[in-house]
Each structure stands twice: as C-alpha cells, then as structure tokens.
Short mmCIF file of C-alpha atoms in Angstrom, two decimals:
data_model
loop_
_atom_site.label_atom_id
_atom_site.label_comp_id
_atom_site.label_asym_id
_atom_site.label_seq_id
_atom_site.Cartn_x
_atom_site.Cartn_y
_atom_site.Cartn_z
CA MET S 1 -25.11 -24.39 -5.94
CA ASP S 2 -22.05 -26.57 -5.71
CA THR S 3 -21.04 -30.20 -6.56
CA PRO S 4 -20.04 -31.73 -3.81
CA PRO S 5 -16.61 -34.36 -4.67
CA THR S 6 -16.54 -38.06 -4.36
CA ASP S 7 -14.12 -38.01 -1.44
CA LYS S 8 -14.23 -34.87 1.19
CA THR S 9 -12.25 -31.44 0.56
CA TRP S 10 -12.07 -28.57 1.02
CA ARG S 11 -15.41 -26.12 0.08
CA ILE S 12 -13.74 -23.22 -2.00
CA ASN S 13 -15.59 -19.96 -0.70
CA ALA S 14 -15.03 -16.01 -1.33
CA ALA S 15 -15.37 -13.74 1.65
CA ALA S 16 -15.87 -9.46 1.66
CA ILE S 17 -15.19 -7.12 4.06
CA ILE S 18 -17.20 -4.40 2.73
CA MET S 19 -16.06 -1.35 3.77
CA ASP S 20 -17.59 1.79 3.64
CA THR S 21 -16.35 5.40 2.95
CA ASP S 22 -16.30 6.16 6.71
CA GLY S 23 -14.33 3.15 7.98
CA TYR S 24 -17.01 1.50 8.96
CA VAL S 25 -17.87 -2.46 8.21
CA LEU S 26 -21.04 -4.40 6.66
CA LEU S 27 -22.29 -7.40 8.60
CA GLY S 28 -25.20 -9.26 7.94
CA LYS S 29 -26.75 -12.39 10.99
CA ASP S 30 -28.67 -15.73 9.79
CA SER S 31 -32.28 -15.73 9.44
CA GLY S 32 -32.55 -18.44 12.27
CA ARG S 33 -32.02 -18.60 15.81
CA ASN S 34 -27.65 -17.65 15.92
CA PRO S 35 -26.55 -15.13 17.66
CA TYR S 36 -23.33 -14.95 15.53
CA TRP S 37 -22.54 -12.19 13.15
CA HIS S 38 -21.09 -12.92 9.36
CA PHE S 39 -19.24 -11.30 6.06
CA PRO S 40 -21.09 -11.96 2.96
CA GLN S 41 -19.14 -15.19 1.74
CA GLY S 42 -20.44 -18.23 -0.61
CA GLY S 43 -18.96 -21.05 -2.37
CA VAL S 44 -17.81 -20.94 -6.20
CA ILE S 45 -19.45 -23.09 -8.41
CA LYS S 46 -18.64 -25.18 -10.97
CA ASN S 47 -16.46 -22.87 -14.13
CA GLU S 48 -16.52 -19.89 -11.69
CA SER S 49 -13.89 -17.23 -10.66
CA ILE S 50 -13.16 -16.27 -7.03
CA GLU S 51 -14.12 -13.23 -8.75
CA HIS S 52 -16.91 -13.80 -10.23
CA ALA S 53 -18.40 -15.32 -7.07
CA LEU S 54 -17.46 -12.69 -4.80
CA ALA S 55 -19.42 -10.13 -6.69
CA ARG S 56 -22.43 -12.52 -7.33
CA GLU S 57 -22.92 -13.73 -3.18
CA VAL S 58 -22.21 -9.89 -2.59
CA TRP S 59 -25.25 -9.10 -5.20
CA GLU S 60 -28.14 -11.91 -4.12
CA GLU S 61 -26.66 -10.75 -0.13
CA VAL S 62 -26.28 -7.88 -0.04
CA GLY S 63 -27.99 -5.89 -2.74
CA LEU S 64 -24.49 -4.30 -3.80
CA ARG S 65 -23.73 -4.62 -7.37
CA PRO S 66 -19.90 -4.35 -8.76
CA SER S 67 -20.18 -0.97 -9.88
CA ASP S 68 -21.41 -0.13 -6.06
CA TYR S 69 -17.69 -0.56 -4.90
CA THR S 70 -13.60 -1.36 -5.43
CA ILE S 71 -11.76 -4.49 -4.51
CA VAL S 72 -8.47 -3.28 -2.47
CA SER S 73 -7.21 -7.02 -1.60
CA SER S 74 -7.42 -10.22 -1.13
CA LEU S 75 -5.88 -12.51 0.77
CA SER S 76 -6.12 -16.63 0.08
CA GLY S 77 -5.21 -19.87 1.72
CA LEU S 78 -7.63 -19.06 4.69
CA ARG S 79 -9.22 -22.85 5.65
CA TYR S 80 -11.44 -23.76 8.72
CA LYS S 81 -13.16 -26.43 9.20
CA TYR S 82 -16.74 -27.34 10.01
CA PRO S 83 -17.30 -28.54 13.31
CA SER S 84 -19.22 -31.86 13.82
CA SER S 85 -22.65 -30.56 13.84
CA ASN S 86 -22.65 -28.44 10.76
CA ARG S 87 -24.69 -30.35 8.34
CA LYS S 88 -22.11 -29.89 5.58
CA VAL S 89 -19.58 -31.81 7.80
CA THR S 90 -20.99 -35.20 5.09
CA ARG S 91 -19.27 -33.18 2.20
CA TRP S 92 -17.04 -31.16 3.01
CA VAL S 93 -14.14 -30.35 5.61
CA GLY S 94 -14.65 -27.15 5.55
CA GLN S 95 -14.18 -23.76 3.91
CA GLU S 96 -10.88 -22.71 2.06
CA GLN S 97 -11.41 -18.89 1.84
CA THR S 98 -11.00 -16.26 -0.42
CA TYR S 99 -10.69 -12.87 1.45
CA PHE S 100 -11.37 -9.43 -0.14
CA LEU S 101 -11.20 -6.52 1.07
CA VAL S 102 -13.97 -4.32 -0.77
CA ARG S 103 -14.17 -0.61 -0.36
CA CYS S 104 -17.54 0.99 -0.89
CA LYS S 105 -17.72 4.06 -3.38
CA THR S 106 -20.69 6.16 -0.95
CA ARG S 107 -21.12 6.29 2.83
CA ARG S 108 -23.27 3.27 3.83
CA PRO S 109 -25.15 1.98 0.54
CA LYS S 110 -28.35 1.01 1.37
CA THR S 111 -28.58 -3.23 1.41
CA ASP S 112 -30.92 -4.99 -0.15
CA LEU S 113 -32.17 -8.31 1.77
CA HIS S 114 -34.82 -10.12 -1.16
CA ARG S 115 -32.20 -11.90 -2.70
CA SER S 116 -31.25 -14.48 -0.28
CA PRO S 117 -32.44 -16.37 3.06
CA GLU S 118 -28.95 -16.38 4.16
CA PHE S 119 -29.47 -12.95 6.12
CA SER S 120 -32.44 -11.57 8.41
CA LYS S 121 -30.38 -8.27 8.61
CA THR S 122 -27.34 -6.09 8.27
CA LYS S 123 -25.56 -3.22 10.30
CA TRP S 124 -22.47 -1.14 9.23
CA ILE S 125 -20.07 -1.34 12.63
CA PRO S 126 -17.01 0.56 13.16
CA LEU S 127 -13.96 -0.84 11.95
CA GLN S 128 -12.50 -1.06 15.67
CA ASN S 129 -15.76 -2.28 17.69
CA ILE S 130 -15.54 -5.56 15.71
CA LYS S 131 -14.00 -8.61 18.23
CA LEU S 132 -14.17 -12.26 17.76
CA GLU S 133 -16.93 -12.90 20.16
CA MET S 134 -19.46 -11.37 17.61
CA PHE S 135 -18.66 -14.59 15.11
CA PRO S 136 -19.03 -18.26 15.30
CA LYS S 137 -16.21 -19.92 17.54
CA PHE S 138 -14.73 -21.81 14.62
CA LYS S 139 -14.69 -18.45 12.17
CA ARG S 140 -12.56 -16.41 14.58
CA LYS S 141 -9.37 -17.80 13.59
CA VAL S 142 -9.80 -17.29 10.29
CA ILE S 143 -11.36 -13.78 10.81
CA LYS S 144 -8.46 -12.99 12.48
CA GLY S 145 -6.04 -13.42 10.42
CA ALA S 146 -7.57 -10.89 7.02
CA LEU S 147 -8.23 -8.40 9.61
CA GLU S 148 -4.45 -8.06 10.62
CA GLN S 149 -3.21 -8.10 7.21
CA PHE S 150 -5.46 -5.83 6.24
CA PHE S 151 -6.06 -3.41 9.12
CA GLY S 152 -3.34 -4.27 11.19
CA LEU S 153 -5.90 -5.19 13.55
CA ASP S 154 -6.37 -7.82 16.11
CA PRO S 155 -10.19 -7.88 17.36
CA SER S 156 -8.95 -9.70 20.03
CA THR S 157 -7.33 -6.93 21.65
CA LYS S 158 -9.54 -4.93 24.83
CA PRO S 159 -9.70 -1.25 23.23
CA SER S 160 -8.26 -0.06 26.47
CA ALA S 161 -4.87 -2.12 25.12
CA VAL S 162 -4.94 -0.40 22.08
CA LYS S 163 -2.25 2.27 20.77
CA THR S 164 -4.45 5.71 20.56
CA SER S 165 -2.18 8.48 22.01
CA SER S 166 0.23 8.50 19.02
CA PRO S 167 -0.79 10.26 15.26
CA ALA S 168 0.84 7.83 13.66
CA SER S 169 -0.76 4.67 15.05
CA THR S 170 -4.15 5.62 13.20
CA ALA S 171 -1.99 5.62 9.86
CA SER S 172 0.66 3.02 10.21
CA PRO S 173 2.72 2.51 7.29
CA THR S 174 3.11 -1.28 7.77
CA LEU S 175 -0.50 -1.35 6.92
CA THR S 176 -0.85 -2.47 3.02
CA SER S 177 -2.18 -5.08 1.63
CA HIS S 178 -1.19 -8.57 1.20
CA THR S 179 -0.03 -8.64 -2.27
CA MET S 180 2.32 -4.97 -1.77
CA ASN S 181 3.70 -6.66 0.97
CA ARG S 182 5.89 -8.93 -1.91
CA TYR S 183 7.87 -6.23 -1.98
CA LEU S 184 7.82 -4.98 2.07
CA VAL S 185 11.70 -5.14 3.66
CA PRO S 186 10.12 -6.34 7.41
CA PRO S 187 11.58 -4.51 10.15
CA GLY S 188 14.62 -6.25 11.85
CA LYS S 189 15.06 -8.78 9.27
CA LYS S 190 18.57 -9.49 7.34
CA LEU S 191 17.98 -8.48 3.96
CA ARG S 192 20.05 -9.87 0.80
CA LEU S 193 19.20 -7.33 -2.31
CA LYS S 194 20.11 -10.41 -4.86
CA ASP S 195 17.04 -11.82 -3.74
CA TYR S 196 14.77 -8.77 -4.62
CA SER S 197 14.18 -9.74 -8.73
CA PRO S 198 14.58 -5.96 -10.94
CA ASP S 199 12.72 -7.79 -13.83
CA ASP S 200 9.87 -9.35 -11.48
CA LYS S 201 6.40 -8.65 -12.60
CA SER S 202 4.25 -11.38 -10.54
CA LEU S 203 1.78 -9.02 -9.93
CA PHE S 204 0.13 -7.90 -12.67
CA SER S 205 -0.68 -11.38 -14.92
CA GLY S 206 -1.23 -9.08 -18.18
CA THR S 207 1.05 -6.78 -21.20
CA LYS S 208 2.56 -3.83 -20.61
CA GLU S 209 -0.89 -2.95 -22.49
CA GLU S 210 -2.79 -3.86 -20.30
CA SER S 211 -1.16 -2.63 -17.59
CA MET S 212 -2.23 0.92 -18.60
CA ILE S 213 -6.14 0.10 -18.35
CA GLU S 214 -5.36 -0.63 -14.40
CA PHE S 215 -2.99 2.41 -13.99
CA ASP S 216 -5.55 4.90 -15.67
CA LYS S 217 -7.74 3.71 -13.19
CA LEU S 218 -5.12 4.30 -10.24
CA ARG S 219 -4.22 7.35 -11.30
CA GLU S 220 -7.60 8.33 -11.34
CA GLU S 221 -8.12 7.28 -8.03
CA LEU S 222 -4.96 8.61 -6.56
CA GLN S 223 -6.52 12.08 -8.51
CA GLU S 224 -9.27 11.90 -6.03
CA LEU S 225 -7.87 10.72 -3.12
CA GLN S 226 -5.58 13.77 -3.43
CA LYS S 227 -8.49 15.88 -3.61
CA LYS S 228 -9.58 14.83 -0.34
CA LEU S 229 -6.00 14.93 1.72
CA PHE S 230 -5.78 18.69 0.73
CA ALA S 231 -8.83 19.32 1.83
CA GLN S 232 -9.69 17.83 5.49
CA HIS S 233 -6.09 19.38 5.72
CA LYS S 234 -4.95 16.68 8.68
CA HIS S 235 -2.80 14.04 7.04
CA ARG S 236 1.12 15.01 5.79
CA VAL S 237 2.63 12.12 3.41
CA LEU S 238 5.82 11.96 2.38
CA LEU S 239 7.12 9.32 -0.50
CA ILE S 240 11.40 8.73 -0.47
CA LEU S 241 12.44 7.78 -3.53
CA GLN S 242 16.47 6.28 -4.17
CA ALA S 243 17.58 4.20 -6.80
CA MET S 244 20.97 3.80 -8.78
CA ASP S 245 21.63 6.35 -11.52
CA ALA S 246 19.04 5.67 -14.37
CA GLY S 247 17.06 3.71 -11.68
CA GLY S 248 13.64 6.08 -12.89
CA LYS S 249 13.07 8.17 -10.72
CA ASP S 250 12.17 12.05 -12.79
CA GLY S 251 9.98 9.16 -14.70
CA CYS S 252 7.82 7.07 -12.11
CA VAL S 253 7.10 10.70 -10.92
CA LYS S 254 6.18 12.24 -14.01
CA HIS S 255 3.76 9.37 -14.55
CA VAL S 256 2.61 7.79 -10.83
CA PHE S 257 1.65 11.54 -10.36
CA SER S 258 0.66 13.28 -14.00
CA ARG S 259 -3.00 13.86 -12.35
CA VAL S 260 -2.30 14.87 -9.75
CA ASP S 261 -3.22 18.31 -8.07
CA PRO S 262 0.13 20.04 -8.18
CA GLN S 263 -0.92 22.14 -5.00
CA GLY S 264 -0.88 19.70 -3.01
CA LEU S 265 2.35 18.34 -4.45
CA HIS S 266 5.54 19.49 -3.71
CA VAL S 267 8.31 17.26 -5.58
CA VAL S 268 12.18 17.58 -4.03
CA PRO S 269 14.92 16.90 -5.82
CA PHE S 270 17.66 17.08 -3.49
CA LYS S 271 21.66 17.44 -5.63
CA LYS S 272 24.74 18.06 -4.09
CA PRO S 273 24.67 19.89 -1.20
CA THR S 274 25.52 23.65 -1.49
CA MET S 275 28.23 25.65 0.57
CA GLU S 276 25.17 27.00 2.80
CA GLU S 277 24.23 23.32 3.10
CA LEU S 278 27.34 22.07 4.18
CA ASP S 279 27.62 24.78 7.10
CA HIS S 280 24.78 22.98 9.12
CA ASP S 281 24.06 19.51 9.46
CA PHE S 282 22.47 17.36 6.96
CA LEU S 283 19.19 17.11 7.69
CA TRP S 284 18.61 21.37 7.87
CA ARG S 285 17.82 21.16 3.95
CA VAL S 286 15.62 18.49 4.69
CA HIS S 287 13.71 19.59 7.35
CA LYS S 288 12.37 22.25 5.55
CA GLU S 289 10.90 20.35 2.67
CA VAL S 290 9.13 17.55 4.54
CA PRO S 291 5.28 18.15 3.70
CA SER S 292 2.69 20.33 5.77
CA LYS S 293 -0.93 19.22 6.07
CA GLY S 294 -2.68 18.06 3.57
CA GLN S 295 0.21 17.31 1.28
CA ILE S 296 2.27 14.73 -0.61
CA ALA S 297 6.31 15.66 -0.15
CA VAL S 298 8.31 13.07 -3.40
CA PHE S 299 11.73 13.22 -2.34
CA ASN S 300 13.82 13.06 -5.02
CA ARG S 301 16.76 11.42 -3.25
CA SER S 302 16.55 12.53 0.35
CA HIS S 303 18.85 12.55 3.19
CA TYR S 304 20.03 9.26 2.16
CA GLU S 305 22.16 10.25 0.09
CA ASP S 306 23.90 11.66 3.27
CA ILE S 307 24.86 8.45 3.85
CA ILE S 308 25.02 6.04 0.96
CA ALA S 309 27.29 8.84 -1.43
CA VAL S 310 29.13 9.51 1.92
CA ARG S 311 30.30 5.95 2.36
CA VAL S 312 31.05 5.47 -0.84
CA LYS S 313 32.78 8.08 -2.52
CA LYS S 314 34.54 8.13 0.77
CA ILE S 315 33.35 11.63 1.34
CA PHE S 316 33.53 11.96 5.23
CA PRO S 317 35.78 9.22 7.51
CA ASP S 318 33.52 6.43 7.93
CA PRO S 319 32.42 7.40 11.70
CA VAL S 320 30.39 10.22 10.03
CA TRP S 321 28.17 8.22 7.74
CA LYS S 322 27.84 5.77 10.25
CA ARG S 323 26.16 8.15 12.66
CA ARG S 324 24.03 9.59 10.27
CA TYR S 325 21.61 6.15 10.97
CA LYS S 326 20.75 6.98 13.95
CA HIS S 327 19.89 10.97 13.34
CA VAL S 328 17.70 9.78 10.20
CA LEU S 329 15.86 6.75 12.13
CA ASP S 330 15.46 9.49 15.13
CA PHE S 331 14.41 11.75 12.31
CA GLU S 332 11.84 9.86 10.31
CA SER S 333 10.77 8.51 14.32
CA MET S 334 9.94 11.91 15.02
CA LEU S 335 7.76 12.92 11.68
CA ALA S 336 5.91 9.76 12.24
CA GLU S 337 5.18 10.66 15.88
CA GLU S 338 3.83 13.93 14.63
CA GLY S 339 1.54 12.25 11.96
CA THR S 340 3.60 11.99 9.07
CA VAL S 341 3.30 8.50 6.16
CA ILE S 342 6.68 7.73 5.66
CA ILE S 343 6.39 5.74 2.05
CA LYS S 344 10.18 4.47 1.12
CA LEU S 345 10.59 3.15 -1.82
CA PHE S 346 14.23 1.84 -3.24
CA LEU S 347 13.92 1.49 -7.30
CA ASN S 348 15.80 -1.16 -8.45
CA ILE S 349 17.45 -1.78 -11.77
CA SER S 350 19.43 -4.56 -12.53
CA LYS S 351 23.21 -3.24 -13.89
CA ALA S 352 22.45 -4.76 -17.08
CA GLU S 353 19.56 -2.29 -17.76
CA GLN S 354 20.96 0.97 -16.36
CA LYS S 355 23.40 0.11 -19.47
CA ARG S 356 20.49 0.33 -22.22
CA ARG S 357 18.90 3.15 -20.29
CA LEU S 358 23.01 5.11 -20.58
CA GLU S 359 23.68 4.16 -23.56
CA SER S 360 19.75 5.42 -25.04
CA ARG S 361 20.87 9.07 -23.21
CA LEU S 362 23.97 9.14 -25.34
CA GLN S 363 22.74 8.01 -28.22
CA ASP S 364 18.92 10.39 -28.43
CA PRO S 365 19.79 13.76 -28.37
CA ASP S 366 16.48 14.83 -26.40
CA LYS S 367 18.17 12.61 -23.65
CA LEU S 368 21.05 13.58 -23.32
CA TRP S 369 21.13 16.80 -21.30
CA LYS S 370 20.89 13.87 -18.50
CA PHE S 371 24.10 12.12 -19.32
CA CYS S 372 26.70 12.64 -16.33
CA MET S 373 30.64 11.88 -16.48
CA ASP S 374 29.62 10.91 -13.25
CA ASP S 375 27.09 8.27 -14.08
CA LEU S 376 30.81 6.23 -15.32
CA ASP S 377 32.60 6.97 -11.86
CA ASP S 378 29.76 5.33 -9.76
CA ARG S 379 29.07 3.17 -12.84
CA ASN S 380 32.62 0.92 -11.72
CA ARG S 381 31.30 1.27 -8.13
CA TRP S 382 28.34 -0.96 -8.84
CA GLU S 383 28.88 -3.42 -6.35
CA GLU S 384 29.72 -0.71 -3.48
CA PHE S 385 26.50 0.52 -4.07
CA GLN S 386 24.42 -2.58 -3.84
CA THR S 387 26.72 -3.15 -0.52
CA ALA S 388 25.96 0.20 0.50
CA TYR S 389 22.02 0.57 -0.10
CA GLN S 390 22.05 -3.31 1.31
CA ASP S 391 23.55 -2.07 4.73
CA LEU S 392 21.19 0.82 4.77
CA ILE S 393 17.87 -0.61 3.42
CA GLU S 394 18.37 -3.19 6.44
CA LYS S 395 19.33 -0.61 9.24
CA THR S 396 16.60 1.95 8.40
CA SER S 397 13.50 -0.11 7.18
CA THR S 398 11.10 0.41 10.86
CA PRO S 399 7.61 -0.16 11.14
CA ASP S 400 7.12 3.92 10.84
CA ALA S 401 9.39 4.02 8.10
CA PRO S 402 9.64 0.91 6.33
CA TRP S 403 11.31 0.33 2.74
CA TYR S 404 9.96 -1.34 -0.41
CA ILE S 405 12.14 -2.78 -2.77
CA ILE S 406 10.59 -1.92 -6.20
CA PRO S 407 11.39 -4.26 -9.67
CA ALA S 408 12.29 -1.22 -11.93
CA ASP S 409 13.65 -2.27 -15.05
CA ARG S 410 10.38 -2.48 -17.16
CA LYS S 411 9.03 1.15 -16.49
CA TRP S 412 5.00 0.15 -16.98
CA TYR S 413 5.25 -1.87 -14.02
CA ARG S 414 7.53 0.60 -11.68
CA ASN S 415 4.43 2.81 -12.30
CA LEU S 416 1.79 0.39 -11.47
CA VAL S 417 3.03 -0.60 -8.72
CA VAL S 418 4.59 2.41 -7.66
CA ALA S 419 0.74 3.42 -7.53
CA ARG S 420 -1.12 1.23 -6.25
CA LEU S 421 0.95 1.08 -3.00
CA MET S 422 0.76 5.26 -2.98
CA VAL S 423 -3.56 4.05 -3.61
CA GLU S 424 -3.83 1.75 -0.78
CA LYS S 425 -1.54 3.92 1.70
CA LEU S 426 -3.89 6.88 1.07
CA ARG S 427 -6.81 4.67 1.15
CA HIS S 428 -6.39 3.43 4.81
CA LEU S 429 -6.15 7.02 6.12
CA GLN S 430 -10.06 6.93 4.83
CA LEU S 431 -10.33 10.41 3.69
CA THR S 432 -13.17 12.98 3.69
CA PHE S 433 -14.21 15.69 2.17
CA PRO S 434 -14.43 18.41 5.51
CA THR S 435 -18.44 19.01 6.49
CA PRO S 436 -18.99 22.39 6.67
CA ASN S 437 -20.00 24.32 9.24
CA PHE S 438 -23.07 25.08 8.06
CA ASP S 439 -25.91 24.76 5.43
CA PRO S 440 -25.82 25.15 1.92
CA ALA S 441 -29.28 25.19 1.68
CA SER S 442 -29.55 28.47 3.85
CA ILE S 443 -26.60 30.20 1.77
CA THR S 444 -27.95 32.51 -1.57
CA ILE S 445 -26.26 33.92 -4.09
CA PRO S 446 -26.88 37.31 -4.52
CA ASP S 447 -27.68 37.94 -8.68
#
C-alpha cells in the first residue's frame, strides 16, 4: 500500500483509540503468535490525507464506518523506531503516528474482522484496565504519551497508586484535548497576557461561513450531552466567564447554549453587589448559585469581579482584594472535591475591537441600551485592568479549576472554541442515561 522512498524515512501512520459510550476501549490482537494487543492503525498511501487513512484503516481492520463514531481529538508527531528484527526496517526507520481519539455513538458496537488479516480477534477493555505491558515494547512510549494526553492516564501506574477518593479525580478539568490546550493557562506558570492573541483563529482553517457547519454540530452534541447530564443527576458543571466590557459574555451564552434545555441550565449575571450582599462575605452571593447535580451553571461575571474591580477601582484597601485570592482558591477547591467540574474562560478582546463594539452600541438603537458611561471610565483604565487580569489568571489557574484564554475578537471563532471546549468537558464525563429499575416490557399502559 505504501510507496517506499529511496532513502529510509519515517512511515506516516494513523492510529485510532476507539472508545464506546461506556468508556471501553477497543483493542485488536495480531493473527500470528504475537501475544500483544494493538490499536487499529495503518500507513498513509499516496495522495491520501491522514483523516482518510484513519477512516480506511478503522473500516478495514474492525469494520466500523465513519458514521459509527466521532473524532474527538488528535495528537500528531509521535514516533517510534522499528526494532532491528522487523522486516519493515529495510524500508522505514519507524512510524510517525497521528493518534486519533474516536468515540463511538453506541455501546460496544459489533466489529467485523473479515476485511483485513491484521487482527485475529478484538476485545473491548475498560479504560482503567489498560496497561503498557499489553503492547509491544517499542510502541509503549508512544502509547503512553497518547493516553496521558487524551485521558491524563498513566498506564504504567499500578491501580493501587491511582487516587480514587476525590470525586473530582474522575473528571479533572485539565483532561482536555491536545488542541484546546493551546488556550489553557498552565497552573503555576508565569503568564504574559500579551502572548495570547485576541485575533487568533488557528484551530479552524475555514471561513466564518464554513465554521457554522461545525458550530451547528457542536451545539447538537452539547444538547444531547446535557440531556444525559441532567438525567444521570450525578455531575455538576460550572462555567465562569470573565471579560473586559463588550467582551462578548452575553453573546457567547446566547449562541453556545441556544439548544440546551433551560431546566438544566442556570445562568447568573453577577452585577454590582446589593446592600444585602455587601453585609455578607463576598462569596455569600456566589455560593448559593453554584450548580446542583445534573446542572450546568454559567456565571456571567463572577466572584472574580470582587478582586478585579476592587483592585483597579480601589473600592477597598489593597489587603482586602489580596487576601481574596486565597479565599477563591479554597472555595473552588472545595467545589471540585465535592464533584463540580469548573471551567474558567477569559474572553480576550483587543482594545481596538472594544472600541468598535462600543461605537456600534452608540450607533444602533437596538444596542444603545447596552451602553453605560462607566464603560468609558473602565476603558481609560485598560492597562490597569489588563495587568489585574494577568495577575489574577496566573494566581488562580489550578489543576482543579484552570483558566482558558479564549480569542474573542472574532465572535464566530469565540463561539466555536467555547462550544468545542464544553463538548469535550462533557464527553470526558462519559455520560449515559440511567438504567431503569424495572422491565419496560412488563409495563402495560391502560386505555
């Protein structure tokens, strides 16, 4: 199938980690006496894209069609050398692989091995039961890297060493796809907000019009995932949105969650504190709005305003907002340990884009109500706000509650990235509809 080059080089290869709706992973075993298991994989042929190679190999080796699954994410540039005993070593140095995380639309779909001699048998294995010893030695480093990237899973760790006591450990917010990590603020790392371009659109190569097709698919999947989240009544999801004025928080919520069932969505726009709220600690009004089981809560602004605004506008002395960092970290740690998945997004717009949006509000009668004279005061403090956000995001991006800095100059791209991130977070929870405690066939509805 491959055309070998004159000089030995790397063989470009697509590999699939196929997972069903229950979190089981599909492995195949060679037709010979080789005791090891493998993921479906195969080389790219001439003039073929890596995605086409994936679809072809999955179909030929295990009999699953592209309509049977969804590509969740991918990780490229993984290499391993062939051992000297491998017959392919005369043609290739080894393989340069792109691993795809593929999620099936059903529970353990039936496989078909008649189209290819690669596998003599297949087996669905729970993700947590996968160990490096199951795979050939020369592939283990690559496989370990893929599993760690996709799931945060170290397959070389003994089960007894894996933490299972915390509910949050089964749904760590840091377990995102390779591509979404582009916007992740690594916990404990020095942050330069200027390194994150508000105009970036590097994760989507198409046009705005083409993005709507992808966005529509994501919203449809988000709708289905939210139904399962609500029905399962097990997980809680908290989305925190922060931005400069005119940053797009309202529009983001409106478009991304337009198809979500309202009974499972709780949107809270935190405004200037009332007198009653000021009579309590600053987290009092926040804690009562956090999501319950089965619910997604969206904070449109949040408790972080009680640090940012207080600092920049000098509402209280510096010691007040400085000690709030610790209070916020402790608060979010408690929520995560109790099983809440926390996603924090800073919608990053440029000063020039903010100017355009504020001018648009002044010129459009339907948007004029959004304009506030305080917006001009805050704009005059642009650099102060940027510095405050940079410090805050750096100090409060944690493994339990990481920050993502989302490019927001292009509204369509902002919505696409946020929808994709939400879908990936919910996919990781491996949501399912609850199994009834009765036999539906035994029920007769009376006339």
